[in-house]
Coordinates of C-alpha atoms in Angstrom, one line a residue:
M1 CA 104.4 134.5 93.0
I2 CA 102.2 131.5 93.0
P3 CA 102.9 129.2 96.1
K4 CA 104.4 125.9 95.2
I5 CA 103.6 122.5 96.7
R6 CA 106.5 120.9 98.5
I7 CA 106.6 117.2 97.5
A8 CA 109.2 115.0 99.3
E9 CA 108.9 111.7 97.5
I10 CA 110.3 108.7 99.2
L11 CA 113.5 107.2 97.8
L12 CA 114.1 103.5 98.5
D13 CA 117.4 103.1 96.6
S14 CA 121.0 102.8 97.6
S15 CA 122.2 105.0 94.7
P16 CA 120.6 107.2 92.1
T17 CA 118.3 105.6 89.5
P18 CA 116.5 107.0 86.4
F19 CA 113.5 107.6 88.7
W20 CA 115.5 110.2 90.6
S21 CA 116.1 112.1 87.3
I22 CA 112.4 111.9 86.5
L23 CA 111.5 113.3 89.9
K24 CA 113.7 116.3 89.1
Q25 CA 112.2 116.7 85.7
I26 CA 108.6 116.8 87.1
G27 CA 109.5 119.4 89.7
V28 CA 110.2 117.4 92.9
E29 CA 112.9 119.1 94.9
E30 CA 112.8 117.4 98.3
V31 CA 112.8 113.7 99.3
T32 CA 111.8 111.4 102.1
G33 CA 114.7 109.1 103.0
I34 CA 115.1 105.8 104.7
L35 CA 118.0 104.7 106.9
P36 CA 121.0 103.7 104.8
R37 CA 121.4 100.1 105.8
W38 CA 123.8 99.5 103.0
Y39 CA 126.6 101.6 104.6
P40 CA 129.3 100.4 105.0
D41 CA 129.9 98.0 102.1
W42 CA 128.1 94.7 102.8
R43 CA 131.4 92.8 102.5
Q44 CA 132.9 94.6 105.4
S45 CA 132.1 94.2 109.1
R46 CA 129.7 97.0 110.2
V47 CA 131.5 99.9 111.8
D48 CA 128.6 102.4 111.9
E49 CA 124.9 101.7 112.3
P50 CA 122.6 103.3 109.7
W51 CA 121.5 105.9 112.3
D52 CA 125.0 106.8 113.2
Y53 CA 126.4 110.2 112.0
A54 CA 128.8 108.9 109.4
S55 CA 126.2 106.7 107.7
L56 CA 123.5 109.3 107.7
S57 CA 125.8 112.0 106.6
N58 CA 127.0 110.0 103.6
Y59 CA 123.4 109.3 102.7
K60 CA 122.4 112.9 102.9
R61 CA 125.5 113.9 100.8
M62 CA 124.5 111.5 98.1
I63 CA 121.0 112.9 97.9
E64 CA 122.2 116.5 98.0
D65 CA 124.8 115.8 95.3
F66 CA 121.9 114.8 93.0
G67 CA 120.2 118.1 93.7
F68 CA 117.5 117.1 96.3
K69 CA 117.0 118.3 99.8
L70 CA 116.5 115.5 102.4
T71 CA 113.5 116.7 104.4
V72 CA 112.1 113.6 106.2
I73 CA 113.4 110.3 107.5
E74 CA 110.6 107.7 107.4
D75 CA 112.4 104.8 109.1
N76 CA 113.7 103.9 112.5
P77 CA 116.1 101.7 114.4
P78 CA 114.5 98.6 115.9
M79 CA 111.8 99.7 118.3
D80 CA 110.0 96.5 119.1
K81 CA 111.3 96.2 122.7
I82 CA 110.4 99.9 123.3
I83 CA 106.8 99.4 122.1
Y84 CA 106.4 96.1 124.1
G85 CA 108.3 97.4 127.1
L86 CA 110.7 94.5 127.1
P87 CA 114.2 94.0 128.5
G88 CA 116.7 95.6 126.1
K89 CA 114.5 98.6 125.4
E90 CA 117.2 100.9 126.9
E91 CA 119.6 100.2 124.1
Q92 CA 116.9 100.7 121.5
L93 CA 116.0 104.1 123.2
E94 CA 119.6 105.2 122.9
N95 CA 119.7 104.3 119.2
V96 CA 116.5 106.3 118.6
A97 CA 118.0 109.2 120.5
K98 CA 121.2 108.9 118.4
L99 CA 119.1 109.1 115.2
I100 CA 117.3 112.2 116.4
E101 CA 120.5 113.9 117.5
N102 CA 122.2 113.1 114.2
M103 CA 119.2 114.3 112.2
G104 CA 119.5 117.6 114.1
K105 CA 123.2 117.9 113.4
L106 CA 122.5 117.3 109.7
K107 CA 119.4 119.6 109.7
I108 CA 116.9 116.9 108.6
P109 CA 113.8 118.4 110.2
I110 CA 111.1 115.7 110.4
W111 CA 111.1 112.1 111.6
C112 CA 108.1 110.0 110.6
Y113 CA 107.5 107.0 113.0
N114 CA 104.7 104.7 114.0
W115 CA 103.5 102.8 117.1
M116 CA 102.3 99.6 115.5
P117 CA 103.6 96.5 117.3
D118 CA 103.4 94.4 114.1
G119 CA 103.9 97.1 111.5
W120 CA 101.6 98.1 108.6
L121 CA 99.8 95.1 107.1
R122 CA 98.5 94.1 103.7
T123 CA 97.1 90.6 103.2
R124 CA 96.9 90.8 99.4
T125 CA 99.5 92.4 97.1
S126 CA 98.3 91.3 93.6
L127 CA 94.7 92.4 93.3
I128 CA 93.6 93.6 89.9
G129 CA 92.7 97.3 89.8
R130 CA 91.5 99.7 87.1
G131 CA 92.6 98.7 83.6
G132 CA 94.5 95.7 84.9
A133 CA 96.8 97.6 87.3
I134 CA 98.1 95.7 90.3
V135 CA 97.1 97.0 93.7
S136 CA 97.4 95.9 97.3
G137 CA 94.7 95.5 99.9
F138 CA 93.8 94.3 103.4
N139 CA 91.0 91.9 104.4
E140 CA 90.7 91.1 108.1
E141 CA 89.2 87.7 107.2
D142 CA 92.5 86.7 105.7
L143 CA 94.1 86.8 109.2
K144 CA 91.3 85.2 111.3
D145 CA 93.2 82.0 111.9
A146 CA 96.6 83.6 112.2
P147 CA 98.4 83.3 115.6
P148 CA 99.9 86.3 117.3
P149 CA 103.3 87.5 116.1
K150 CA 106.5 86.3 117.7
L151 CA 106.5 88.9 120.5
G152 CA 102.9 87.9 121.5
K153 CA 99.9 89.9 122.4
I154 CA 99.8 93.4 123.9
D155 CA 96.9 95.5 125.2
K156 CA 95.9 99.1 124.6
A157 CA 96.7 100.2 128.2
T158 CA 100.3 98.9 127.9
L159 CA 100.8 100.5 124.5
W160 CA 99.6 103.9 125.8
K161 CA 101.9 103.5 128.8
N162 CA 104.9 102.7 126.7
L163 CA 104.2 105.4 124.2
R164 CA 103.9 108.0 127.0
S165 CA 107.3 106.8 128.4
F166 CA 108.8 107.0 125.0
L167 CA 107.7 110.5 124.4
E168 CA 108.8 111.7 127.9
F169 CA 112.3 110.4 126.9
I170 CA 112.5 111.4 123.3
L171 CA 110.7 114.8 123.1
P172 CA 113.3 116.8 125.0
I173 CA 116.0 115.3 122.7
A174 CA 113.9 116.2 119.7
E175 CA 113.4 119.8 121.0
D176 CA 117.1 120.2 121.5
A177 CA 117.8 118.8 118.1
D178 CA 115.1 120.9 116.3
V179 CA 113.6 117.7 114.9
R180 CA 109.8 117.3 114.7
L181 CA 108.2 113.9 115.5
A182 CA 105.4 113.0 113.2
I183 CA 103.5 109.8 114.2
H184 CA 101.8 107.8 111.5
P185 CA 98.3 106.4 112.1
D186 CA 97.9 102.6 112.4
D187 CA 97.6 100.9 109.1
P188 CA 95.1 99.3 109.1
P189 CA 93.4 101.4 111.8
L190 CA 91.8 98.4 113.7
D191 CA 91.5 98.0 117.4
E192 CA 93.3 94.7 117.3
V193 CA 95.0 92.5 114.8
R194 CA 96.0 88.9 115.6
G195 CA 95.6 89.6 119.3
V196 CA 97.8 92.7 119.1
A197 CA 96.1 96.0 120.1
R198 CA 96.5 99.2 118.2
I199 CA 96.0 102.7 119.6
M200 CA 96.7 105.3 116.9
N201 CA 93.5 104.4 115.1
S202 CA 91.0 107.3 115.8
V203 CA 90.8 111.0 115.7
E204 CA 90.4 110.9 119.5
A205 CA 93.7 109.1 119.9
F206 CA 95.6 111.8 118.1
E207 CA 93.8 114.5 120.0
R208 CA 94.8 112.7 123.2
L209 CA 98.4 112.4 122.1
I210 CA 98.8 116.1 121.3
N211 CA 96.9 117.2 124.5
E212 CA 99.1 115.0 126.7
F213 CA 102.3 116.2 125.0
P214 CA 101.6 119.8 123.8
S215 CA 105.2 120.3 122.6
E216 CA 105.3 122.0 119.2
Y217 CA 107.7 119.1 118.2
N218 CA 105.0 116.4 118.8
G219 CA 102.8 116.0 115.7
I220 CA 101.2 113.9 113.0
T221 CA 101.9 112.3 109.7
F222 CA 98.5 112.9 108.2
D223 CA 97.8 109.8 106.0
H224 CA 94.7 110.7 104.0
S225 CA 93.7 107.1 103.2
I226 CA 93.9 106.0 106.8
F227 CA 92.0 109.0 108.2
S228 CA 89.3 108.4 105.5
L229 CA 88.7 105.1 107.2
I230 CA 88.3 106.5 110.7
T231 CA 86.2 109.7 110.1
D232 CA 83.2 110.7 108.0
D233 CA 84.4 114.3 107.8
E234 CA 88.0 114.3 106.8
V235 CA 87.9 118.0 105.8
A236 CA 87.0 119.0 109.3
V237 CA 89.8 116.8 110.8
V238 CA 92.4 118.3 108.4
R239 CA 91.2 121.8 109.4
H240 CA 91.3 120.9 113.1
F241 CA 94.8 119.6 113.2
L242 CA 96.1 122.4 110.9
E243 CA 94.6 124.9 113.3
K244 CA 96.5 123.2 116.1
K245 CA 99.7 123.3 113.9
R246 CA 100.2 119.6 114.5
I247 CA 100.3 118.3 110.9
F248 CA 104.0 118.0 110.0
F249 CA 104.0 115.6 107.0
V250 CA 101.3 114.4 104.7
H251 CA 100.8 111.1 102.8
F252 CA 98.3 111.7 100.0
R253 CA 96.7 108.5 98.7
E254 CA 93.3 106.8 98.4
V255 CA 91.6 103.5 99.4
I256 CA 88.2 102.1 98.8
G257 CA 86.3 100.1 101.4
D258 CA 86.4 100.2 105.1
K259 CA 89.0 99.6 107.8
R260 CA 88.4 95.9 107.9
N261 CA 88.4 95.3 104.1
F262 CA 90.0 97.9 101.7
R263 CA 92.0 98.1 98.6
E264 CA 94.4 100.8 97.4
V265 CA 93.4 102.6 94.2
F266 CA 94.6 105.3 91.9
I267 CA 94.6 108.7 93.5
D268 CA 91.8 110.0 91.1
E269 CA 89.5 107.1 92.1
G270 CA 89.2 108.2 95.7
V271 CA 86.0 109.1 97.4
T272 CA 87.3 111.8 99.7
K273 CA 86.8 115.5 99.2
Q274 CA 90.4 116.0 98.0
F275 CA 89.9 119.6 96.7
E276 CA 88.4 120.8 99.9
E277 CA 91.1 119.1 101.9
M278 CA 93.8 120.7 99.8
R279 CA 92.2 124.1 100.1
E280 CA 92.5 123.7 103.9
Y281 CA 96.2 123.1 103.6
V282 CA 96.6 126.1 101.4
R283 CA 94.4 128.3 103.5
H284 CA 96.5 127.5 106.6
G285 CA 99.8 128.1 104.7
F286 CA 100.8 124.4 104.8
Y287 CA 102.6 123.8 101.5
G288 CA 104.3 120.6 102.5
P289 CA 106.1 118.2 102.7
F290 CA 103.6 115.9 101.0
R291 CA 104.3 112.6 99.4
V292 CA 102.3 110.1 97.4
D293 CA 102.1 106.5 98.7
H294 CA 101.0 103.0 97.8
T295 CA 100.2 103.6 94.2
P296 CA 99.0 101.0 91.7
T297 CA 101.5 99.2 89.5
L298 CA 100.8 99.9 85.8
I299 CA 101.2 97.3 83.1
G300 CA 104.8 97.2 82.0
D301 CA 106.1 98.7 85.2
V302 CA 107.8 96.8 88.1
S303 CA 107.3 97.3 91.8
N304 CA 110.0 95.7 93.9
V305 CA 108.1 97.0 97.0
P306 CA 104.3 96.7 96.6
G307 CA 102.9 100.2 96.0
Y308 CA 106.1 101.9 95.0
S309 CA 106.4 101.5 91.3
M310 CA 107.7 104.3 89.1
L311 CA 104.8 105.1 86.7
G312 CA 102.1 104.9 89.4
R313 CA 103.9 107.5 91.5
I314 CA 104.5 109.8 88.6
H315 CA 100.8 109.8 87.8
A316 CA 100.0 110.5 91.5
I317 CA 102.5 113.3 91.8
G318 CA 101.2 115.1 88.8
Y319 CA 97.6 114.8 90.1
L320 CA 98.8 116.2 93.5
Q321 CA 100.5 119.1 91.8
G322 CA 97.4 119.9 89.8
L323 CA 95.2 119.7 92.9
F324 CA 97.4 122.1 94.8
R325 CA 97.5 124.6 91.9
A326 CA 93.7 124.5 91.6
A327 CA 93.4 125.1 95.4
V328 CA 95.8 128.1 95.2
E329 CA 94.0 129.7 92.3
S330 CA 90.6 129.1 93.9
L331 CA 91.7 131.1 96.9
N332 CA 93.2 133.9 94.7
L333 CA 96.7 133.5 96.1
Q334 CA 98.4 134.0 92.8

């Protein structure tokens, strides 16, 4: 039997939409979920938080009733005080612990998180791409006069210290729950933005993280576009972390430019060695979960969240499926 790629496309909806049916039609069987912030009904006072068992269980049931498997949660309770090391971080730590424990009870195996104090950033969301498609981008110059965010500046040493404390707390809980932690690289992968340091922005940083915490539950969300901005040999980096068995989840997308000024493009416009990279995944027996990300918005389509329109993602998923099949056949694994 020919190995099949496992695509876990992200769902951003509070209930099934036509896109869910299309995903089923094109062969997607797993999904990446977010925390169900719409439970309970918005007209009622909140009884359960989105990371509590009842909320998460109801969300998982809705997805499974539609025929999908919920494989990844790519979302988190508030973590700003944990990242900054501020008073109140203890409550936030307990909420993250509750999320991981409930994911374990519900057998949701992967949590994708990040350590960006001010989140992922785009400075432009209506650039014109190929054929008039709308794309997003980042230009460091757009932020040169912007003040620090509301929580202020933070340096690299403090970020590393707080990340180390966080993992010392959460990894034993993740191990007991059988939930793998997959950290996402900084986006954009700069050393500093608006006076705020970033630390998960180099191959060396990820090497340091997995060496300091060698648990098999401590790993990476390998975002191909971000790693393409921080290494000249992405194929070797993919191979390296696959050999260490530390890639748990993959975002497959493409950008053009450099880490200070880039724009997102169609997956087939990329400049990385996609086929060689996919061959590494197949050669190492990693068939997923993958998902596409930040796709252009085609004419006639709508993107309520920049980069997450329907048609652009359908195109990227088909491309990814073909890339995987070609890699399998090239390695005679039929």
